[in-house]
Amino acid sequence: MKHTPRILTAMTASLLLLATAACGGPPPPQGGSGAGDVIVAFSSDVDTLDPHQFRSVAAYGVVGNIYGTLLQEDYAAPADGVLEYTGKSAPSLAESATWNDERTTLTFKLRAGVTFADGSPITSGDVVYSLRRALSDVGYVAAVGAWLNIPDVEKGIVAVDESTVALHVTHYSPLIEQFLAFQIFPILDESAAAKTADDPWSAAFFAKEATESGPYVVESQVKGQSLTLRKNDRFTAMDISEAPGSVVVQNLPDPQQAFLALQNGAVDLVVGLTPDIAQAVEQDSRLKLYELAYSDVVYVGFNNEDPALKDVRVRQAISHLIPYDTLRKDVMKGYAGAAYGAVPYPMTDALDEKGDRTAYPTDVAAAKKLLAQAGIGPGELSLTLSVPATEVTLRQSAVFIQSALGQAGITVKVNEMSDAEFNANLGKMQMYVDSWYSWGQDSVYQLYFLLKTGLFTNYTNFANKDVDRLIEKAMATTDVNERRELSRQAQQIVIEQAPWAFLFTRDVLIGARDGVSGITHSNDANLRFERLRVAK
């Protein structure tokens, strides 16, 4: 993806470095990483180990490395320190995955000798239990699991013998094997689960305890500070002999503190840099910036049921007022791509195949004309734009948008909210700035969750029968070309109806000490710790 130029003056860099050195708060971790060890900093603590619950970014990073899955993402050979996802799935705990001729049954054969970290064997019963738990009401995964096309888990997920499991699906989907490589479908030890009548899926147990089946095990945790992982010597699904012996997941919520720790060698990696810190990393010859392009779309959501926003011409007018280039350059410092609609590049089947198109180019005259056609004169429209206060780039974007809309006489009040308040009011706010990233980067999946009428994640209350019909047909077809065409038709309607203003896509920014490589450009935007390499 070609991004806008990065601009960092010597003065800006110097001020940032001085501010970093002088900032308050707890000191960064000391001592660096020992032989075979890696310290990775996140801006959050590990809040739960349950793979089927929403969790912090750090917890996603941990869970994806302590649990194994039947399949895993396949990566190309490293290039400039990055392993790119090939778009294919490879065997992991399962040695094979075979479809029948009708592609209605997918059969998995477990590898011989695979065990949990405590040495107990992984059986077909554990696989059945784990997948049924994922599709239960214990967490959020059931909403995603609907894409596995298994309406009845008792009949659809069955053990054939001690090492063989069959999935019976209503129809084939290209997402089934891809999704089964995600950390939300891990293999848990059923025998270790502490089931009760009130907690049949052992939610209390799995929140704090892990029955590790992946390359790492939890060794210790200091709440609010860090969690230490140790390499699982019993993991045989892949060769991890060169993997780091231990990984410390450090909680460093202050971005400047995290940068200072990286400079001092107290941590090896910082995941999720802010754009300002990313610029400073690029200026330090001892550090390396990994910039991973994703379809994490940032958008202004319009409540399509709000009287002030029901008229599509008003939504289109606001979209024409957004200063897209300014947001990418001044807010994101160039670490962003264009968002052409709700399915931006590099998602599959996106209308924009290069990442350089804008659905509503900034055009104040066009915006004023649309407002006039809608019967709205200067000073006659007042709106509230809500934003989560903890999201720095979203908050900064809101200020630019507030100013830009004023050029057409629209008054905007920016309402900064706590994360809890913001999340509780999704679907109710008049306008809001938010982001969304769909694991798998599949266009139909994205359209379904964000824009299908009545779905709980359709926070703009958008309703369009033609879009609904196209999504449903795309979900039902097994023809790849037909699916692509249906998706693209739906995408075009969404652009024309402007339920959102499509701002930009955000890159994942990772800062590393020089010599750190093995960064996985994965589908779920999480690192695979066993792939990391640190040159001492």
PDB file of N, CA and C in Angstrom, residues 369-458:
ATOM      1  N   LYS A 369     -23.982  22.026  -1.878  1.00  0.00           N
ATOM      2  CA  LYS A 369     -25.065  21.793  -2.839  1.00  0.00           C
ATOM      3  C   LYS A 369     -25.994  20.702  -2.339  1.00  0.00           C
ATOM      4  N   LEU A 370     -25.440  19.619  -1.813  1.00  0.00           N
ATOM      5  CA  LEU A 370     -26.254  18.527  -1.297  1.00  0.00           C
ATOM      6  C   LEU A 370     -27.080  18.973  -0.096  1.00  0.00           C
ATOM      7  N   LEU A 371     -26.486  19.775   0.773  1.00  0.00           N
ATOM      8  CA  LEU A 371     -27.237  20.284   1.925  1.00  0.00           C
ATOM      9  C   LEU A 371     -28.394  21.174   1.475  1.00  0.00           C
ATOM     10  N   ALA A 372     -28.133  22.002   0.477  1.00  0.00           N
ATOM     11  CA  ALA A 372     -29.200  22.867  -0.046  1.00  0.00           C
ATOM     12  C   ALA A 372     -30.327  22.036  -0.643  1.00  0.00           C
ATOM     13  N   GLN A 373     -29.968  20.979  -1.360  1.00  0.00           N
ATOM     14  CA  GLN A 373     -30.990  20.089  -1.929  1.00  0.00           C
ATOM     15  C   GLN A 373     -31.815  19.411  -0.840  1.00  0.00           C
ATOM     16  N   ALA A 374     -31.173  19.193   0.327  1.00  0.00           N
ATOM     17  CA  ALA A 374     -31.878  18.576   1.449  1.00  0.00           C
ATOM     18  C   ALA A 374     -32.646  19.603   2.268  1.00  0.00           C
ATOM     19  N   GLY A 375     -32.587  20.871   1.848  1.00  0.00           N
ATOM     20  CA  GLY A 375     -33.334  21.921   2.537  1.00  0.00           C
ATOM     21  C   GLY A 375     -32.666  22.438   3.791  1.00  0.00           C
ATOM     22  N   ILE A 376     -31.349  22.308   3.857  1.00  0.00           N
ATOM     23  CA  ILE A 376     -30.610  22.729   5.049  1.00  0.00           C
ATOM     24  C   ILE A 376     -29.686  23.887   4.684  1.00  0.00           C
ATOM     25  N   GLY A 377     -29.875  25.004   5.352  1.00  0.00           N
ATOM     26  CA  GLY A 377     -29.044  26.169   5.101  1.00  0.00           C
ATOM     27  C   GLY A 377     -27.921  26.279   6.116  1.00  0.00           C
ATOM     28  N   PRO A 378     -26.987  27.220   5.903  1.00  0.00           N
ATOM     29  CA  PRO A 378     -25.878  27.423   6.847  1.00  0.00           C
ATOM     30  C   PRO A 378     -26.392  27.709   8.254  1.00  0.00           C
ATOM     31  N   GLY A 379     -25.833  27.050   9.235  1.00  0.00           N
ATOM     32  CA  GLY A 379     -26.205  27.274  10.627  1.00  0.00           C
ATOM     33  C   GLY A 379     -27.452  26.539  11.080  1.00  0.00           C
ATOM     34  N   GLU A 380     -28.060  25.770  10.181  1.00  0.00           N
ATOM     35  CA  GLU A 380     -29.316  25.087  10.531  1.00  0.00           C
ATOM     36  C   GLU A 380     -29.132  23.636  10.993  1.00  0.00           C
ATOM     37  N   LEU A 381     -27.901  23.141  10.983  1.00  0.00           N
ATOM     38  CA  LEU A 381     -27.683  21.746  11.367  1.00  0.00           C
ATOM     39  C   LEU A 381     -26.643  21.678  12.480  1.00  0.00           C
ATOM     40  N   SER A 382     -27.054  21.116  13.616  1.00  0.00           N
ATOM     41  CA  SER A 382     -26.164  20.911  14.755  1.00  0.00           C
ATOM     42  C   SER A 382     -26.110  19.427  15.079  1.00  0.00           C
ATOM     43  N   LEU A 383     -24.916  18.903  15.260  1.00  0.00           N
ATOM     44  CA  LEU A 383     -24.737  17.470  15.473  1.00  0.00           C
ATOM     45  C   LEU A 383     -23.774  17.218  16.629  1.00  0.00           C
ATOM     46  N   THR A 384     -23.872  16.020  17.188  1.00  0.00           N
ATOM     47  CA  THR A 384     -22.950  15.589  18.236  1.00  0.00           C
ATOM     48  C   THR A 384     -22.132  14.421  17.725  1.00  0.00           C
ATOM     49  N   LEU A 385     -20.814  14.540  17.841  1.00  0.00           N
ATOM     50  CA  LEU A 385     -19.887  13.506  17.394  1.00  0.00           C
ATOM     51  C   LEU A 385     -19.203  12.905  18.623  1.00  0.00           C
ATOM     52  N   SER A 386     -19.502  11.640  18.916  1.00  0.00           N
ATOM     53  CA  SER A 386     -18.944  10.983  20.098  1.00  0.00           C
ATOM     54  C   SER A 386     -17.685  10.214  19.733  1.00  0.00           C
ATOM     55  N   VAL A 387     -16.777  10.118  20.705  1.00  0.00           N
ATOM     56  CA  VAL A 387     -15.495   9.458  20.452  1.00  0.00           C
ATOM     57  C   VAL A 387     -14.961   8.899  21.766  1.00  0.00           C
ATOM     58  N   PRO A 388     -14.329   7.716  21.750  1.00  0.00           N
ATOM     59  CA  PRO A 388     -13.715   7.197  22.971  1.00  0.00           C
ATOM     60  C   PRO A 388     -12.476   8.007  23.332  1.00  0.00           C
ATOM     61  N   ALA A 389     -12.427   8.535  24.533  1.00  0.00           N
ATOM     62  CA  ALA A 389     -11.353   9.445  24.931  1.00  0.00           C
ATOM     63  C   ALA A 389      -9.991   8.770  24.959  1.00  0.00           C
ATOM     64  N   THR A 390      -9.954   7.446  25.145  1.00  0.00           N
ATOM     65  CA  THR A 390      -8.667   6.750  25.239  1.00  0.00           C
ATOM     66  C   THR A 390      -8.018   6.529  23.878  1.00  0.00           C
ATOM     67  N   GLU A 391      -8.775   6.678  22.802  1.00  0.00           N
ATOM     68  CA  GLU A 391      -8.243   6.460  21.457  1.00  0.00           C
ATOM     69  C   GLU A 391      -7.709   7.776  20.902  1.00  0.00           C
ATOM     70  N   VAL A 392      -6.409   7.961  21.006  1.00  0.00           N
ATOM     71  CA  VAL A 392      -5.802   9.248  20.659  1.00  0.00           C
ATOM     72  C   VAL A 392      -6.074   9.632  19.210  1.00  0.00           C
ATOM     73  N   THR A 393      -5.855   8.709  18.272  1.00  0.00           N
ATOM     74  CA  THR A 393      -6.026   9.068  16.859  1.00  0.00           C
ATOM     75  C   THR A 393      -7.492   9.337  16.517  1.00  0.00           C
ATOM     76  N   LEU A 394      -8.409   8.643  17.172  1.00  0.00           N
ATOM     77  CA  LEU A 394      -9.830   8.898  16.918  1.00  0.00           C
ATOM     78  C   LEU A 394     -10.232  10.255  17.488  1.00  0.00           C
ATOM     79  N   ARG A 395      -9.708  10.569  18.655  1.00  0.00           N
ATOM     80  CA  ARG A 395     -10.015  11.858  19.281  1.00  0.00           C
ATOM     81  C   ARG A 395      -9.466  13.007  18.439  1.00  0.00           C
ATOM     82  N   GLN A 396      -8.249  12.859  17.947  1.00  0.00           N
ATOM     83  CA  GLN A 396      -7.668  13.900  17.094  1.00  0.00           C
ATOM     84  C   GLN A 396      -8.457  14.031  15.794  1.00  0.00           C
ATOM     85  N   SER A 397      -8.883  12.909  15.237  1.00  0.00           N
ATOM     86  CA  SER A 397      -9.682  12.948  14.001  1.00  0.00           C
ATOM     87  C   SER A 397     -10.969  13.715  14.217  1.00  0.00           C
ATOM     88  N   ALA A 398     -11.592  13.524  15.375  1.00  0.00           N
ATOM     89  CA  ALA A 398     -12.857  14.198  15.665  1.00  0.00           C
ATOM     90  C   ALA A 398     -12.697  15.707  15.656  1.00  0.00           C
ATOM     91  N   VAL A 399     -11.580  16.217  16.140  1.00  0.00           N
ATOM     92  CA  VAL A 399     -11.345  17.662  16.170  1.00  0.00           C
ATOM     93  C   VAL A 399     -11.211  18.205  14.747  1.00  0.00           C
ATOM     94  N   PHE A 400     -10.475  17.507  13.896  1.00  0.00           N
ATOM     95  CA  PHE A 400     -10.350  17.928  12.495  1.00  0.00           C
ATOM     96  C   PHE A 400     -11.715  17.902  11.800  1.00  0.00           C
ATOM     97  N   ILE A 401     -12.504  16.882  12.073  1.00  0.00           N
ATOM     98  CA  ILE A 401     -13.823  16.756  11.443  1.00  0.00           C
ATOM     99  C   ILE A 401     -14.743  17.871  11.912  1.00  0.00           C
ATOM    100  N   GLN A 402     -14.688  18.182  13.190  1.00  0.00           N
ATOM    101  CA  GLN A 402     -15.487  19.289  13.739  1.00  0.00           C
ATOM    102  C   GLN A 402     -15.210  20.585  12.980  1.00  0.00           C
ATOM    103  N   SER A 403     -13.935  20.863  12.762  1.00  0.00           N
ATOM    104  CA  SER A 403     -13.556  22.087  12.051  1.00  0.00           C
ATOM    105  C   SER A 403     -13.995  22.040  10.587  1.00  0.00           C
ATOM    106  N   ALA A 404     -13.830  20.895   9.952  1.00  0.00           N
ATOM    107  CA  ALA A 404     -14.157  20.761   8.526  1.00  0.00           C
ATOM    108  C   ALA A 404     -15.644  20.940   8.268  1.00  0.00           C
ATOM    109  N   LEU A 405     -16.470  20.392   9.121  1.00  0.00           N
ATOM    110  CA  LEU A 405     -17.923  20.519   8.926  1.00  0.00           C
ATOM    111  C   LEU A 405     -18.387  21.962   9.123  1.00  0.00           C
ATOM    112  N   GLY A 406     -17.626  22.710   9.896  1.00  0.00           N
ATOM    113  CA  GLY A 406     -17.962  24.118  10.086  1.00  0.00           C
ATOM    114  C   GLY A 406     -17.872  24.919   8.805  1.00  0.00           C
ATOM    115  N   GLN A 407     -17.092  24.443   7.834  1.00  0.00           N
ATOM    116  CA  GLN A 407     -16.972  25.155   6.552  1.00  0.00           C
ATOM    117  C   GLN A 407     -18.284  25.198   5.791  1.00  0.00           C
ATOM    118  N   ALA A 408     -19.191  24.280   6.102  1.00  0.00           N
ATOM    119  CA  ALA A 408     -20.509  24.279   5.453  1.00  0.00           C
ATOM    120  C   ALA A 408     -21.602  24.715   6.421  1.00  0.00           C
ATOM    121  N   GLY A 409     -21.193  25.333   7.518  1.00  0.00           N
ATOM    122  CA  GLY A 409     -22.167  25.857   8.462  1.00  0.00           C
ATOM    123  C   GLY A 409     -22.763  24.814   9.385  1.00  0.00           C
ATOM    124  N   ILE A 410     -22.116  23.656   9.510  1.00  0.00           N
ATOM    125  CA  ILE A 410     -22.608  22.607  10.411  1.00  0.00           C
ATOM    126  C   ILE A 410     -21.876  22.722  11.746  1.00  0.00           C
ATOM    127  N   THR A 411     -22.645  22.863  12.815  1.00  0.00           N
ATOM    128  CA  THR A 411     -22.070  22.940  14.155  1.00  0.00           C
ATOM    129  C   THR A 411     -21.924  21.535  14.727  1.00  0.00           C
ATOM    130  N   VAL A 412     -20.743  21.210  15.200  1.00  0.00           N
ATOM    131  CA  VAL A 412     -20.478  19.871  15.734  1.00  0.00           C
ATOM    132  C   VAL A 412     -19.954  19.985  17.162  1.00  0.00           C
ATOM    133  N   LYS A 413     -20.589  19.270  18.069  1.00  0.00           N
ATOM    134  CA  LYS A 413     -20.097  19.142  19.441  1.00  0.00           C
ATOM    135  C   LYS A 413     -19.373  17.804  19.553  1.00  0.00           C
ATOM    136  N   VAL A 414     -18.113  17.831  19.961  1.00  0.00           N
ATOM    137  CA  VAL A 414     -17.350  16.605  20.155  1.00  0.00           C
ATOM    138  C   VAL A 414     -17.566  16.122  21.589  1.00  0.00           C
ATOM    139  N   ASN A 415     -18.059  14.916  21.715  1.00  0.00           N
ATOM    140  CA  ASN A 415     -18.388  14.332  23.013  1.00  0.00           C
ATOM    141  C   ASN A 415     -17.405  13.211  23.326  1.00  0.00           C
ATOM    142  N   GLU A 416     -16.401  13.493  24.182  1.00  0.00           N
ATOM    143  CA  GLU A 416     -15.433  12.474  24.565  1.00  0.00           C
ATOM    144  C   GLU A 416     -16.013  11.617  25.687  1.00  0.00           C
ATOM    145  N   MET A 417     -15.936  10.302  25.511  1.00  0.00           N
ATOM    146  CA  MET A 417     -16.562   9.381  26.438  1.00  0.00           C
ATOM    147  C   MET A 417     -15.563   8.335  26.916  1.00  0.00           C
ATOM    148  N   SER A 418     -15.798   7.794  28.105  1.00  0.00           N
ATOM    149  CA  SER A 418     -14.996   6.670  28.564  1.00  0.00           C
ATOM    150  C   SER A 418     -15.302   5.470  27.677  1.00  0.00           C
ATOM    151  N   ASP A 419     -14.394   4.504  27.662  1.00  0.00           N
ATOM    152  CA  ASP A 419     -14.621   3.315  26.840  1.00  0.00           C
ATOM    153  C   ASP A 419     -15.920   2.624  27.216  1.00  0.00           C
ATOM    154  N   ALA A 420     -16.173   2.501  28.514  1.00  0.00           N
ATOM    155  CA  ALA A 420     -17.376   1.809  28.975  1.00  0.00           C
ATOM    156  C   ALA A 420     -18.635   2.534  28.516  1.00  0.00           C
ATOM    157  N   GLU A 421     -18.633   3.865  28.647  1.00  0.00           N
ATOM    158  CA  GLU A 421     -19.796   4.650  28.237  1.00  0.00           C
ATOM    159  C   GLU A 421     -19.975   4.597  26.733  1.00  0.00           C
ATOM    160  N   PHE A 422     -18.867   4.699  25.996  1.00  0.00           N
ATOM    161  CA  PHE A 422     -18.938   4.657  24.537  1.00  0.00           C
ATOM    162  C   PHE A 422     -19.505   3.325  24.058  1.00  0.00           C
ATOM    163  N   ASN A 423     -18.970   2.237  24.575  1.00  0.00           N
ATOM    164  CA  ASN A 423     -19.432   0.911  24.157  1.00  0.00           C
ATOM    165  C   ASN A 423     -20.887   0.673  24.530  1.00  0.00           C
ATOM    166  N   ALA A 424     -21.296   1.188  25.686  1.00  0.00           N
ATOM    167  CA  ALA A 424     -22.684   1.003  26.132  1.00  0.00           C
ATOM    168  C   ALA A 424     -23.663   1.766  25.253  1.00  0.00           C
ATOM    169  N   ASN A 425     -23.194   2.795  24.575  1.00  0.00           N
ATOM    170  CA  ASN A 425     -24.082   3.630  23.766  1.00  0.00           C
ATOM    171  C   ASN A 425     -23.968   3.391  22.266  1.00  0.00           C
ATOM    172  N   LEU A 426     -23.194   2.400  21.857  1.00  0.00           N
ATOM    173  CA  LEU A 426     -23.138   2.070  20.439  1.00  0.00           C
ATOM    174  C   LEU A 426     -24.534   1.696  19.948  1.00  0.00           C
ATOM    175  N   GLY A 427     -24.913   2.288  18.831  1.00  0.00           N
ATOM    176  CA  GLY A 427     -26.259   2.080  18.301  1.00  0.00           C
ATOM    177  C   GLY A 427     -27.221   3.174  18.707  1.00  0.00           C
ATOM    178  N   LYS A 428     -26.803   4.023  19.669  1.00  0.00           N
ATOM    179  CA  LYS A 428     -27.678   5.090  20.154  1.00  0.00           C
ATOM    180  C   LYS A 428     -27.141   6.478  19.825  1.00  0.00           C
ATOM    181  N   MET A 429     -25.842   6.589  19.616  1.00  0.00           N
ATOM    182  CA  MET A 429     -25.218   7.898  19.405  1.00  0.00           C
ATOM    183  C   MET A 429     -25.585   8.468  18.041  1.00  0.00           C
ATOM    184  N   GLN A 430     -25.654   9.789  17.961  1.00  0.00           N
ATOM    185  CA  GLN A 430     -26.017  10.441  16.698  1.00  0.00           C
ATOM    186  C   GLN A 430     -24.939  10.238  15.644  1.00  0.00           C
ATOM    187  N   MET A 431     -23.716  10.567  15.993  1.00  0.00           N
ATOM    188  CA  MET A 431     -22.549  10.286  15.157  1.00  0.00           C
ATOM    189  C   MET A 431     -21.433   9.842  16.095  1.00  0.00           C
ATOM    190  N   TYR A 432     -20.552   9.011  15.596  1.00  0.00           N
ATOM    191  CA  TYR A 432     -19.444   8.550  16.426  1.00  0.00           C
ATOM    192  C   TYR A 432     -18.265   8.190  15.534  1.00  0.00           C
ATOM    193  N   VAL A 433     -17.063   8.248  16.109  1.00  0.00           N
ATOM    194  CA  VAL A 433     -15.860   7.809  15.411  1.00  0.00           C
ATOM    195  C   VAL A 433     -15.430   6.488  16.040  1.00  0.00           C
ATOM    196  N   ASP A 434     -15.224   5.482  15.207  1.00  0.00           N
ATOM    197  CA  ASP A 434     -14.846   4.173  15.723  1.00  0.00           C
ATOM    198  C   ASP A 434     -14.013   3.458  14.662  1.00  0.00           C
ATOM    199  N   SER A 435     -13.558   2.268  15.004  1.00  0.00           N
ATOM    200  CA  SER A 435     -12.805   1.459  14.043  1.00  0.00           C
ATOM    201  C   SER A 435     -13.292   0.019  14.122  1.00  0.00           C
ATOM    202  N   TRP A 436     -12.996  -0.748  13.079  1.00  0.00           N
ATOM    203  CA  TRP A 436     -13.393  -2.151  13.038  1.00  0.00           C
ATOM    204  C   TRP A 436     -12.392  -2.922  12.194  1.00  0.00           C
ATOM    205  N   TYR A 437     -11.962  -4.047  12.718  1.00  0.00           N
ATOM    206  CA  TYR A 437     -11.123  -4.941  11.939  1.00  0.00           C
ATOM    207  C   TYR A 437     -11.708  -6.336  11.986  1.00  0.00           C
ATOM    208  N   SER A 438     -11.942  -6.928  10.835  1.00  0.00           N
ATOM    209  CA  SER A 438     -12.486  -8.280  10.738  1.00  0.00           C
ATOM    210  C   SER A 438     -11.357  -9.272  10.522  1.00  0.00           C
ATOM    211  N   TRP A 439     -11.165 -10.182  11.479  1.00  0.00           N
ATOM    212  CA  TRP A 439     -10.202 -11.259  11.273  1.00  0.00           C
ATOM    213  C   TRP A 439     -10.562 -12.001   9.994  1.00  0.00           C
ATOM    214  N   GLY A 440      -9.578 -12.296   9.205  1.00  0.00           N
ATOM    215  CA  GLY A 440      -9.818 -12.970   7.930  1.00  0.00           C
ATOM    216  C   GLY A 440      -9.968 -12.003   6.774  1.00  0.00           C
ATOM    217  N   GLN A 441     -10.286 -10.724   7.087  1.00  0.00           N
ATOM    218  CA  GLN A 441     -10.404  -9.676   6.072  1.00  0.00           C
ATOM    219  C   GLN A 441     -11.295 -10.101   4.907  1.00  0.00           C
ATOM    220  N   ASP A 442     -12.427 -10.716   5.253  1.00  0.00           N
ATOM    221  CA  ASP A 442     -13.369 -11.181   4.235  1.00  0.00           C
ATOM    222  C   ASP A 442     -14.476 -10.153   4.047  1.00  0.00           C
ATOM    223  N   SER A 443     -14.774  -9.818   2.806  1.00  0.00           N
ATOM    224  CA  SER A 443     -15.718  -8.747   2.515  1.00  0.00           C
ATOM    225  C   SER A 443     -17.149  -9.069   2.953  1.00  0.00           C
ATOM    226  N   VAL A 444     -17.600 -10.292   2.705  1.00  0.00           N
ATOM    227  CA  VAL A 444     -18.983 -10.651   3.046  1.00  0.00           C
ATOM    228  C   VAL A 444     -19.161 -10.687   4.564  1.00  0.00           C
ATOM    229  N   TYR A 445     -18.183 -11.222   5.249  1.00  0.00           N
ATOM    230  CA  TYR A 445     -18.187 -11.243   6.712  1.00  0.00           C
ATOM    231  C   TYR A 445     -18.305  -9.818   7.252  1.00  0.00           C
ATOM    232  N   GLN A 446     -17.526  -8.903   6.706  1.00  0.00           N
ATOM    233  CA  GLN A 446     -17.543  -7.504   7.148  1.00  0.00           C
ATOM    234  C   GLN A 446     -18.898  -6.859   6.899  1.00  0.00           C
ATOM    235  N   LEU A 447     -19.429  -7.045   5.710  1.00  0.00           N
ATOM    236  CA  LEU A 447     -20.735  -6.467   5.379  1.00  0.00           C
ATOM    237  C   LEU A 447     -21.829  -7.017   6.291  1.00  0.00           C
ATOM    238  N   TYR A 448     -21.756  -8.304   6.573  1.00  0.00           N
ATOM    239  CA  TYR A 448     -22.772  -8.950   7.397  1.00  0.00           C
ATOM    240  C   TYR A 448     -22.795  -8.354   8.800  1.00  0.00           C
ATOM    241  N   PHE A 449     -21.660  -8.285   9.433  1.00  0.00           N
ATOM    242  CA  PHE A 449     -21.633  -7.845  10.828  1.00  0.00           C
ATOM    243  C   PHE A 449     -21.905  -6.358  10.995  1.00  0.00           C
ATOM    244  N   LEU A 450     -21.502  -5.549  10.043  1.00  0.00           N
ATOM    245  CA  LEU A 450     -21.588  -4.108  10.240  1.00  0.00           C
ATOM    246  C   LEU A 450     -22.784  -3.446   9.565  1.00  0.00           C
ATOM    247  N   LEU A 451     -23.382  -4.123   8.575  1.00  0.00           N
ATOM    248  CA  LEU A 451     -24.393  -3.419   7.777  1.00  0.00           C
ATOM    249  C   LEU A 451     -25.665  -4.209   7.498  1.00  0.00           C
ATOM    250  N   LYS A 452     -25.760  -5.427   7.992  1.00  0.00           N
ATOM    251  CA  LYS A 452     -26.988  -6.194   7.778  1.00  0.00           C
ATOM    252  C   LYS A 452     -28.063  -5.700   8.752  1.00  0.00           C
ATOM    253  N   THR A 453     -29.270  -5.538   8.238  1.00  0.00           N
ATOM    254  CA  THR A 453     -30.371  -4.999   9.035  1.00  0.00           C
ATOM    255  C   THR A 453     -30.586  -5.790  10.314  1.00  0.00           C
ATOM    256  N   GLY A 454     -30.626  -5.069  11.433  1.00  0.00           N
ATOM    257  CA  GLY A 454     -30.993  -5.665  12.706  1.00  0.00           C
ATOM    258  C   GLY A 454     -29.889  -6.378  13.453  1.00  0.00           C
ATOM    259  N   LEU A 455     -28.708  -6.536  12.850  1.00  0.00           N
ATOM    260  CA  LEU A 455     -27.645  -7.253  13.547  1.00  0.00           C
ATOM    261  C   LEU A 455     -27.105  -6.399  14.694  1.00  0.00           C
ATOM    262  N   PHE A 456     -26.731  -7.039  15.803  1.00  0.00           N
ATOM    263  CA  PHE A 456     -26.354  -6.301  17.005  1.00  0.00           C
ATOM    264  C   PHE A 456     -25.105  -5.457  16.823  1.00  0.00           C
ATOM    265  N   THR A 457     -24.271  -5.770  15.834  1.00  0.00           N
ATOM    266  CA  THR A 457     -23.073  -4.979  15.570  1.00  0.00           C
ATOM    267  C   THR A 457     -23.283  -3.927  14.474  1.00  0.00           C
ATOM    268  N   ASN A 458     -24.494  -3.800  13.977  1.00  0.00           N
ATOM    269  CA  ASN A 458     -24.828  -2.758  13.010  1.00  0.00           C
ATOM    270  C   ASN A 458     -25.167  -1.494  13.803  1.00  0.00           C
TER     271      ASN A 458
END
